[in-house]
Amino acid sequence: MKTYKFISWNVNGLRACVGKGFADTFEALNADFFSLQETKMQEGQLDISFSGYKSYWSSAEKKGYSGTAIFTRHEPLSVSKGLDADIHNHEGRVLTLEMPEFFLVNVYVPNSQDGLRRLDYRMTWEDDFLSYISRLDKQKPVVVCGDMNVAHQEIDLRNPSTNTRNPGFTAEERQKFTQLLNAGFIDSFRHLHPDDVRYSWWSYRAAARERNVGWRIDYFVVSNRLKDKINTAEIHNEIFGSDHCPVELTLTFDD
């Protein structure tokens, strides 16, 4: 049996997070794969490395914006950046490692933004992202992790009634997430914890984290055929350093 531990964390600027104890958190979580979103940097802007890990980066063309990275203990068979449609490949939002047993897709989904001014683009993104992971899923199982910028169900945010037309909780975004799950994928946390009220993001405003006025928008979504391999799916809301907290998944494979 072989067990892999995955961590995903939107660090909201890695350079800032490093100043808030990131290295200690990284070491304590002791993951096989540690995926980051919103790194807000180009590779090489920060001297950061960890013994036994290799890192891969996908940075936005716009400096100080978006970006993803993965630190891994395991050598991938291949590494790719972006989706199949080039329109989405300028913001460093998708980074994929191909492993022998699965694809690991680290994603930072675009926010629909105030006034929903980017909602139309978000809908196109959702369709193209689902097409991409479905294509991968035909080859081998897929593990998707990251900030997916949607609270899927009312249980996934503190104040659903007042957020129905706010970015991240529109009917359109929620329906796209439902379509993704219906296409052969599982929300691993909700699979193991169907009734748990846990959040992974809190606004910096109005002491939201102290009052636990949060949203669950950070996920591990896996191919249906990995269901029986899921051991744990956790949300580390005891860990600070960003407006998001890390989320965790462990999978066990037969040798």
PDB file of C-alpha atoms in Angstrom:
ATOM      1  CA  MET A   1       0.000   0.000   0.000  1.00  0.00           C
ATOM      2  CA  LYS A   2       1.179   3.504  -0.812  1.00  0.00           C
ATOM      3  CA  THR A   3      -0.356   6.574   0.833  1.00  0.00           C
ATOM      4  CA  TYR A   4       0.056  10.093  -0.512  1.00  0.00           C
ATOM      5  CA  LYS A   5      -0.683  13.220   1.503  1.00  0.00           C
ATOM      6  CA  PHE A   6      -1.789  16.298  -0.430  1.00  0.00           C
ATOM      7  CA  ILE A   7      -2.023  19.863   0.876  1.00  0.00           C
ATOM      8  CA  SER A   8      -3.530  22.807  -1.009  1.00  0.00           C
ATOM      9  CA  TRP A   9      -3.313  26.412   0.179  1.00  0.00           C
ATOM     10  CA  ASN A  10      -4.160  29.786  -1.312  1.00  0.00           C
ATOM     11  CA  VAL A  11      -1.364  31.766   0.319  1.00  0.00           C
ATOM     12  CA  ASN A  12      -2.533  35.176  -0.968  1.00  0.00           C
ATOM     13  CA  GLY A  13       1.012  36.181  -1.834  1.00  0.00           C
ATOM     14  CA  LEU A  14       3.762  33.690  -1.018  1.00  0.00           C
ATOM     15  CA  ARG A  15       6.302  36.329  -0.130  1.00  0.00           C
ATOM     16  CA  ALA A  16       3.908  37.758   2.464  1.00  0.00           C
ATOM     17  CA  CYS A  17       3.034  34.278   3.736  1.00  0.00           C
ATOM     18  CA  VAL A  18       6.707  33.412   4.189  1.00  0.00           C
ATOM     19  CA  GLY A  19       6.855  36.318   6.655  1.00  0.00           C
ATOM     20  CA  LYS A  20       3.981  34.722   8.592  1.00  0.00           C
ATOM     21  CA  GLY A  21       5.528  31.325   9.268  1.00  0.00           C
ATOM     22  CA  PHE A  22       4.979  29.533   5.959  1.00  0.00           C
ATOM     23  CA  ALA A  23       8.130  27.415   6.281  1.00  0.00           C
ATOM     24  CA  ASP A  24       7.115  26.118   9.699  1.00  0.00           C
ATOM     25  CA  THR A  25       3.634  25.257   8.417  1.00  0.00           C
ATOM     26  CA  PHE A  26       5.095  23.535   5.367  1.00  0.00           C
ATOM     27  CA  GLU A  27       7.367  21.360   7.492  1.00  0.00           C
ATOM     28  CA  ALA A  28       4.646  20.575  10.044  1.00  0.00           C
ATOM     29  CA  LEU A  29       2.126  19.447   7.421  1.00  0.00           C
ATOM     30  CA  ASN A  30       4.721  17.083   5.914  1.00  0.00           C
ATOM     31  CA  ALA A  31       2.914  16.539   2.605  1.00  0.00           C
ATOM     32  CA  ASP A  32       3.951  14.553  -0.438  1.00  0.00           C
ATOM     33  CA  PHE A  33       2.427  17.233  -2.675  1.00  0.00           C
ATOM     34  CA  PHE A  34       2.022  20.833  -1.456  1.00  0.00           C
ATOM     35  CA  SER A  35       0.046  22.951  -3.935  1.00  0.00           C
ATOM     36  CA  LEU A  36      -0.157  26.738  -3.713  1.00  0.00           C
ATOM     37  CA  GLN A  37      -2.468  29.237  -5.322  1.00  0.00           C
ATOM     38  CA  GLU A  38      -2.204  33.017  -5.612  1.00  0.00           C
ATOM     39  CA  THR A  39       1.568  32.954  -5.264  1.00  0.00           C
ATOM     40  CA  LYS A  40       1.672  36.482  -6.756  1.00  0.00           C
ATOM     41  CA  MET A  41       5.243  36.070  -7.941  1.00  0.00           C
ATOM     42  CA  GLN A  42       7.474  34.807 -10.714  1.00  0.00           C
ATOM     43  CA  GLU A  43       9.630  31.745 -10.162  1.00  0.00           C
ATOM     44  CA  GLY A  44      12.941  32.833  -8.681  1.00  0.00           C
ATOM     45  CA  GLN A  45      11.654  36.021  -7.028  1.00  0.00           C
ATOM     46  CA  LEU A  46      11.896  34.258  -3.686  1.00  0.00           C
ATOM     47  CA  ASP A  47      14.691  32.009  -2.474  1.00  0.00           C
ATOM     48  CA  ILE A  48      12.571  29.159  -1.174  1.00  0.00           C
ATOM     49  CA  SER A  49      13.265  25.451  -1.227  1.00  0.00           C
ATOM     50  CA  PHE A  50      12.744  22.473   1.026  1.00  0.00           C
ATOM     51  CA  SER A  51      14.962  19.429   1.408  1.00  0.00           C
ATOM     52  CA  GLY A  52      13.588  16.453  -0.486  1.00  0.00           C
ATOM     53  CA  TYR A  53      11.176  18.541  -2.594  1.00  0.00           C
ATOM     54  CA  LYS A  54      11.254  19.791  -6.154  1.00  0.00           C
ATOM     55  CA  SER A  55       9.081  22.753  -7.094  1.00  0.00           C
ATOM     56  CA  TYR A  56       7.164  23.642 -10.256  1.00  0.00           C
ATOM     57  CA  TRP A  57       5.666  27.039 -11.008  1.00  0.00           C
ATOM     58  CA  SER A  58       3.091  28.632 -13.290  1.00  0.00           C
ATOM     59  CA  SER A  59       3.181  32.403 -13.034  1.00  0.00           C
ATOM     60  CA  ALA A  60       0.941  35.091 -14.465  1.00  0.00           C
ATOM     61  CA  GLU A  61       2.332  37.352 -17.156  1.00  0.00           C
ATOM     62  CA  LYS A  62       1.172  40.252 -14.980  1.00  0.00           C
ATOM     63  CA  LYS A  63       3.623  40.529 -12.092  1.00  0.00           C
ATOM     64  CA  GLY A  64       2.312  40.262  -8.556  1.00  0.00           C
ATOM     65  CA  TYR A  65      -0.899  38.554  -9.691  1.00  0.00           C
ATOM     66  CA  SER A  66      -2.415  35.070  -9.475  1.00  0.00           C
ATOM     67  CA  GLY A  67      -0.006  32.162 -10.004  1.00  0.00           C
ATOM     68  CA  THR A  68       0.273  28.546  -8.862  1.00  0.00           C
ATOM     69  CA  ALA A  69       3.069  26.272  -7.651  1.00  0.00           C
ATOM     70  CA  ILE A  70       3.542  22.689  -6.472  1.00  0.00           C
ATOM     71  CA  PHE A  71       6.249  21.324  -4.177  1.00  0.00           C
ATOM     72  CA  THR A  72       6.551  17.558  -4.582  1.00  0.00           C
ATOM     73  CA  ARG A  73       8.604  14.746  -3.103  1.00  0.00           C
ATOM     74  CA  HIS A  74       7.852  12.576  -6.136  1.00  0.00           C
ATOM     75  CA  GLU A  75       9.262  13.040  -9.621  1.00  0.00           C
ATOM     76  CA  PRO A  76       6.421  13.580 -12.109  1.00  0.00           C
ATOM     77  CA  LEU A  77       6.266  11.855 -15.451  1.00  0.00           C
ATOM     78  CA  SER A  78       5.386  15.201 -17.044  1.00  0.00           C
ATOM     79  CA  VAL A  79       4.475  18.780 -16.118  1.00  0.00           C
ATOM     80  CA  SER A  80       2.146  21.097 -18.008  1.00  0.00           C
ATOM     81  CA  LYS A  81       0.796  24.602 -17.564  1.00  0.00           C
ATOM     82  CA  GLY A  82      -2.576  26.013 -18.521  1.00  0.00           C
ATOM     83  CA  LEU A  83      -5.627  24.604 -20.279  1.00  0.00           C
ATOM     84  CA  ASP A  84      -6.210  23.509 -23.856  1.00  0.00           C
ATOM     85  CA  ALA A  85      -7.579  26.979 -24.740  1.00  0.00           C
ATOM     86  CA  ASP A  86      -4.879  29.673 -24.840  1.00  0.00           C
ATOM     87  CA  ILE A  87      -7.303  32.426 -23.749  1.00  0.00           C
ATOM     88  CA  HIS A  88      -6.929  31.086 -20.190  1.00  0.00           C
ATOM     89  CA  ASN A  89      -3.177  30.647 -20.163  1.00  0.00           C
ATOM     90  CA  HIS A  90      -1.867  34.110 -19.284  1.00  0.00           C
ATOM     91  CA  GLU A  91      -2.638  34.199 -15.548  1.00  0.00           C
ATOM     92  CA  GLY A  92      -0.795  31.123 -14.257  1.00  0.00           C
ATOM     93  CA  ARG A  93      -3.963  29.504 -12.974  1.00  0.00           C
ATOM     94  CA  VAL A  94      -3.440  25.821 -13.807  1.00  0.00           C
ATOM     95  CA  LEU A  95      -0.454  23.573 -13.152  1.00  0.00           C
ATOM     96  CA  THR A  96      -0.645  19.811 -13.826  1.00  0.00           C
ATOM     97  CA  LEU A  97       1.696  17.035 -12.739  1.00  0.00           C
ATOM     98  CA  GLU A  98       1.315  13.620 -14.293  1.00  0.00           C
ATOM     99  CA  MET A  99       2.147  10.867 -11.807  1.00  0.00           C
ATOM    100  CA  PRO A 100       2.086   7.099 -12.462  1.00  0.00           C
ATOM    101  CA  GLU A 101      -1.268   6.642 -10.692  1.00  0.00           C
ATOM    102  CA  PHE A 102      -3.007   9.979 -11.343  1.00  0.00           C
ATOM    103  CA  PHE A 103      -2.897  13.536 -12.640  1.00  0.00           C
ATOM    104  CA  LEU A 104      -2.604  16.285 -10.018  1.00  0.00           C
ATOM    105  CA  VAL A 105      -4.225  19.511 -11.260  1.00  0.00           C
ATOM    106  CA  ASN A 106      -3.572  22.596  -9.143  1.00  0.00           C
ATOM    107  CA  VAL A 107      -6.071  25.351  -9.997  1.00  0.00           C
ATOM    108  CA  TYR A 108      -6.838  28.929  -9.020  1.00  0.00           C
ATOM    109  CA  VAL A 109     -10.245  29.566 -10.584  1.00  0.00           C
ATOM    110  CA  PRO A 110     -10.944  33.151 -11.711  1.00  0.00           C
ATOM    111  CA  ASN A 111     -13.096  35.243  -9.389  1.00  0.00           C
ATOM    112  CA  SER A 112     -16.218  36.704 -10.999  1.00  0.00           C
ATOM    113  CA  GLN A 113     -15.312  40.017  -9.321  1.00  0.00           C
ATOM    114  CA  ASP A 114     -17.403  42.893  -7.998  1.00  0.00           C
ATOM    115  CA  GLY A 115     -20.506  43.535 -10.038  1.00  0.00           C
ATOM    116  CA  LEU A 116     -19.997  40.083 -11.598  1.00  0.00           C
ATOM    117  CA  ARG A 117     -18.084  41.836 -14.355  1.00  0.00           C
ATOM    118  CA  ARG A 118     -16.067  38.683 -15.056  1.00  0.00           C
ATOM    119  CA  LEU A 119     -18.928  36.190 -14.736  1.00  0.00           C
ATOM    120  CA  ASP A 120     -19.231  35.614 -18.486  1.00  0.00           C
ATOM    121  CA  TYR A 121     -15.521  34.836 -18.687  1.00  0.00           C
ATOM    122  CA  ARG A 122     -15.857  32.604 -15.640  1.00  0.00           C
ATOM    123  CA  MET A 123     -18.547  30.574 -17.396  1.00  0.00           C
ATOM    124  CA  THR A 124     -16.259  30.025 -20.390  1.00  0.00           C
ATOM    125  CA  TRP A 125     -13.443  29.083 -18.030  1.00  0.00           C
ATOM    126  CA  GLU A 126     -15.650  26.525 -16.260  1.00  0.00           C
ATOM    127  CA  ASP A 127     -16.585  24.808 -19.510  1.00  0.00           C
ATOM    128  CA  ASP A 128     -12.991  24.688 -20.718  1.00  0.00           C
ATOM    129  CA  PHE A 129     -11.668  23.507 -17.358  1.00  0.00           C
ATOM    130  CA  LEU A 130     -14.183  20.670 -17.211  1.00  0.00           C
ATOM    131  CA  SER A 131     -13.282  19.694 -20.765  1.00  0.00           C
ATOM    132  CA  TYR A 132      -9.602  19.644 -19.773  1.00  0.00           C
ATOM    133  CA  ILE A 133      -9.938  17.473 -16.670  1.00  0.00           C
ATOM    134  CA  SER A 134     -12.392  15.173 -18.441  1.00  0.00           C
ATOM    135  CA  ARG A 135      -9.791  14.595 -21.147  1.00  0.00           C
ATOM    136  CA  LEU A 136      -7.202  13.760 -18.497  1.00  0.00           C
ATOM    137  CA  ASP A 137      -9.674  11.512 -16.703  1.00  0.00           C
ATOM    138  CA  LYS A 138      -9.936   9.314 -19.788  1.00  0.00           C
ATOM    139  CA  GLN A 139      -6.228   8.538 -19.385  1.00  0.00           C
ATOM    140  CA  LYS A 140      -5.980   8.052 -15.611  1.00  0.00           C
ATOM    141  CA  PRO A 141      -7.695   9.340 -12.429  1.00  0.00           C
ATOM    142  CA  VAL A 142      -7.508  13.047 -11.648  1.00  0.00           C
ATOM    143  CA  VAL A 143      -6.928  14.892  -8.368  1.00  0.00           C
ATOM    144  CA  VAL A 144      -7.994  18.543  -8.661  1.00  0.00           C
ATOM    145  CA  CYS A 145      -7.028  20.874  -5.838  1.00  0.00           C
ATOM    146  CA  GLY A 146      -7.171  24.570  -5.237  1.00  0.00           C
ATOM    147  CA  ASP A 147      -9.190  27.698  -4.716  1.00  0.00           C
ATOM    148  CA  MET A 148     -12.228  27.059  -6.894  1.00  0.00           C
ATOM    149  CA  ASN A 149     -13.872  30.350  -5.895  1.00  0.00           C
ATOM    150  CA  VAL A 150     -17.325  28.885  -5.294  1.00  0.00           C
ATOM    151  CA  ALA A 151     -19.268  27.826  -2.224  1.00  0.00           C
ATOM    152  CA  HIS A 152     -21.238  24.963  -3.706  1.00  0.00           C
ATOM    153  CA  GLN A 153     -24.060  24.590  -1.198  1.00  0.00           C
ATOM    154  CA  GLU A 154     -25.649  26.744   1.493  1.00  0.00           C
ATOM    155  CA  ILE A 155     -23.761  24.722   4.118  1.00  0.00           C
ATOM    156  CA  ASP A 156     -20.539  26.002   2.563  1.00  0.00           C
ATOM    157  CA  LEU A 157     -20.846  29.618   3.712  1.00  0.00           C
ATOM    158  CA  ARG A 158     -22.046  31.434   6.799  1.00  0.00           C
ATOM    159  CA  ASN A 159     -24.572  33.777   5.192  1.00  0.00           C
ATOM    160  CA  PRO A 160     -26.067  32.188   2.063  1.00  0.00           C
ATOM    161  CA  SER A 161     -29.196  34.339   1.915  1.00  0.00           C
ATOM    162  CA  THR A 162     -27.305  37.629   1.678  1.00  0.00           C
ATOM    163  CA  ASN A 163     -24.764  36.332  -0.851  1.00  0.00           C
ATOM    164  CA  THR A 164     -26.945  34.895  -3.608  1.00  0.00           C
ATOM    165  CA  ARG A 165     -25.734  37.367  -6.248  1.00  0.00           C
ATOM    166  CA  ASN A 166     -22.246  37.843  -4.889  1.00  0.00           C
ATOM    167  CA  PRO A 167     -19.157  36.399  -6.588  1.00  0.00           C
ATOM    168  CA  GLY A 168     -18.643  32.810  -5.543  1.00  0.00           C
ATOM    169  CA  PHE A 169     -22.275  32.048  -4.701  1.00  0.00           C
ATOM    170  CA  THR A 170     -24.228  32.875  -7.831  1.00  0.00           C
ATOM    171  CA  ALA A 171     -26.591  30.261  -9.211  1.00  0.00           C
ATOM    172  CA  GLU A 172     -24.455  30.136 -12.345  1.00  0.00           C
ATOM    173  CA  GLU A 173     -21.210  29.323 -10.504  1.00  0.00           C
ATOM    174  CA  ARG A 174     -22.868  26.768  -8.231  1.00  0.00           C
ATOM    175  CA  GLN A 175     -24.464  25.043 -11.212  1.00  0.00           C
ATOM    176  CA  LYS A 176     -21.102  24.769 -12.968  1.00  0.00           C
ATOM    177  CA  PHE A 177     -19.683  23.052  -9.887  1.00  0.00           C
ATOM    178  CA  THR A 178     -22.647  20.666  -9.877  1.00  0.00           C
ATOM    179  CA  GLN A 179     -21.984  19.917 -13.555  1.00  0.00           C
ATOM    180  CA  LEU A 180     -18.349  19.139 -12.737  1.00  0.00           C
ATOM    181  CA  LEU A 181     -19.356  16.661 -10.026  1.00  0.00           C
ATOM    182  CA  ASN A 182     -21.974  15.099 -12.307  1.00  0.00           C
ATOM    183  CA  ALA A 183     -19.276  14.559 -14.936  1.00  0.00           C
ATOM    184  CA  GLY A 184     -17.593  11.949 -12.751  1.00  0.00           C
ATOM    185  CA  PHE A 185     -15.926  13.729  -9.842  1.00  0.00           C
ATOM    186  CA  ILE A 186     -16.281  13.838  -6.038  1.00  0.00           C
ATOM    187  CA  ASP A 187     -15.950  16.686  -3.553  1.00  0.00           C
ATOM    188  CA  SER A 188     -13.746  14.717  -1.160  1.00  0.00           C
ATOM    189  CA  PHE A 189     -14.449  16.775   1.972  1.00  0.00           C
ATOM    190  CA  ARG A 190     -18.209  16.682   1.521  1.00  0.00           C
ATOM    191  CA  HIS A 191     -18.000  12.968   0.696  1.00  0.00           C
ATOM    192  CA  LEU A 192     -16.447  12.198   4.092  1.00  0.00           C
ATOM    193  CA  HIS A 193     -18.116  15.006   6.061  1.00  0.00           C
ATOM    194  CA  PRO A 194     -21.619  15.444   4.593  1.00  0.00           C
ATOM    195  CA  ASP A 195     -22.935  17.610   7.428  1.00  0.00           C
ATOM    196  CA  ASP A 196     -19.831  19.402   8.718  1.00  0.00           C
ATOM    197  CA  VAL A 197     -19.869  23.197   8.686  1.00  0.00           C
ATOM    198  CA  ARG A 198     -16.252  24.140   8.012  1.00  0.00           C
ATOM    199  CA  TYR A 199     -14.791  27.084   6.135  1.00  0.00           C
ATOM    200  CA  SER A 200     -11.503  27.687   4.330  1.00  0.00           C
ATOM    201  CA  TRP A 201     -11.671  31.424   3.573  1.00  0.00           C
ATOM    202  CA  TRP A 202     -12.598  34.473   5.629  1.00  0.00           C
ATOM    203  CA  SER A 203     -12.647  38.099   4.548  1.00  0.00           C
ATOM    204  CA  TYR A 204     -10.092  40.357   6.179  1.00  0.00           C
ATOM    205  CA  ARG A 205     -12.971  42.744   6.897  1.00  0.00           C
ATOM    206  CA  ALA A 206     -15.085  43.011  10.049  1.00  0.00           C
ATOM    207  CA  ALA A 207     -13.105  40.434  12.046  1.00  0.00           C
ATOM    208  CA  ALA A 208     -14.669  37.711   9.885  1.00  0.00           C
ATOM    209  CA  ARG A 209     -12.235  34.995  10.901  1.00  0.00           C
ATOM    210  CA  GLU A 210     -12.557  35.717  14.613  1.00  0.00           C
ATOM    211  CA  ARG A 211     -16.327  35.426  14.210  1.00  0.00           C
ATOM    212  CA  ASN A 212     -16.003  32.463  11.801  1.00  0.00           C
ATOM    213  CA  VAL A 213     -17.985  34.232   9.101  1.00  0.00           C
ATOM    214  CA  GLY A 214     -16.434  32.201   6.310  1.00  0.00           C
ATOM    215  CA  TRP A 215     -16.797  30.302   3.069  1.00  0.00           C
ATOM    216  CA  ARG A 216     -15.594  26.855   1.950  1.00  0.00           C
ATOM    217  CA  ILE A 217     -14.124  27.559  -1.475  1.00  0.00           C
ATOM    218  CA  ASP A 218     -10.938  25.460  -1.367  1.00  0.00           C
ATOM    219  CA  TYR A 219     -11.339  21.869  -2.507  1.00  0.00           C
ATOM    220  CA  PHE A 220      -9.919  18.505  -3.377  1.00  0.00           C
ATOM    221  CA  VAL A 221     -12.110  17.128  -6.169  1.00  0.00           C
ATOM    222  CA  VAL A 222     -11.195  13.639  -7.369  1.00  0.00           C
ATOM    223  CA  SER A 223     -12.287  11.194 -10.043  1.00  0.00           C
ATOM    224  CA  ASN A 224     -15.126   8.938  -8.934  1.00  0.00           C
ATOM    225  CA  ARG A 225     -12.940   5.862  -9.207  1.00  0.00           C
ATOM    226  CA  LEU A 226     -10.685   7.228  -6.458  1.00  0.00           C
ATOM    227  CA  LYS A 227     -13.598   7.215  -3.973  1.00  0.00           C
ATOM    228  CA  ASP A 228     -12.467   4.069  -2.185  1.00  0.00           C
ATOM    229  CA  LYS A 229      -8.907   5.380  -1.966  1.00  0.00           C
ATOM    230  CA  ILE A 230      -9.840   8.500   0.051  1.00  0.00           C
ATOM    231  CA  ASN A 231      -8.604   8.200   3.643  1.00  0.00           C
ATOM    232  CA  THR A 232      -8.908  11.711   4.996  1.00  0.00           C
ATOM    233  CA  ALA A 233     -10.146  15.093   3.810  1.00  0.00           C
ATOM    234  CA  GLU A 234      -9.479  17.910   6.255  1.00  0.00           C
ATOM    235  CA  ILE A 235      -9.631  21.679   6.562  1.00  0.00           C
ATOM    236  CA  HIS A 236      -6.857  23.147   8.698  1.00  0.00           C
ATOM    237  CA  ASN A 237      -8.661  26.200  10.009  1.00  0.00           C
ATOM    238  CA  GLU A 238      -6.250  26.316  12.945  1.00  0.00           C
ATOM    239  CA  ILE A 239      -3.489  27.461  10.563  1.00  0.00           C
ATOM    240  CA  PHE A 240      -3.007  31.172   9.859  1.00  0.00           C
ATOM    241  CA  GLY A 241      -0.801  33.091   7.428  1.00  0.00           C
ATOM    242  CA  SER A 242      -3.369  33.892   4.726  1.00  0.00           C
ATOM    243  CA  ASP A 243      -7.066  34.732   4.442  1.00  0.00           C
ATOM    244  CA  HIS A 244      -7.414  31.077   3.383  1.00  0.00           C
ATOM    245  CA  CYS A 245      -6.351  28.030   5.372  1.00  0.00           C
ATOM    246  CA  PRO A 246      -4.787  24.840   4.007  1.00  0.00           C
ATOM    247  CA  VAL A 247      -6.949  21.875   3.008  1.00  0.00           C
ATOM    248  CA  GLU A 248      -5.773  18.258   3.021  1.00  0.00           C
ATOM    249  CA  LEU A 249      -6.424  14.959   1.277  1.00  0.00           C
ATOM    250  CA  THR A 250      -4.830  11.547   1.730  1.00  0.00           C
ATOM    251  CA  LEU A 251      -5.194   8.745  -0.808  1.00  0.00           C
ATOM    252  CA  THR A 252      -4.025   5.136  -0.511  1.00  0.00           C
ATOM    253  CA  PHE A 253      -3.109   3.095  -3.583  1.00  0.00           C
ATOM    254  CA  ASP A 254      -2.285  -0.591  -3.878  1.00  0.00           C
ATOM    255  CA  ASP A 255       1.331  -1.222  -4.757  1.00  0.00           C
TER     256      ASP A 255
END
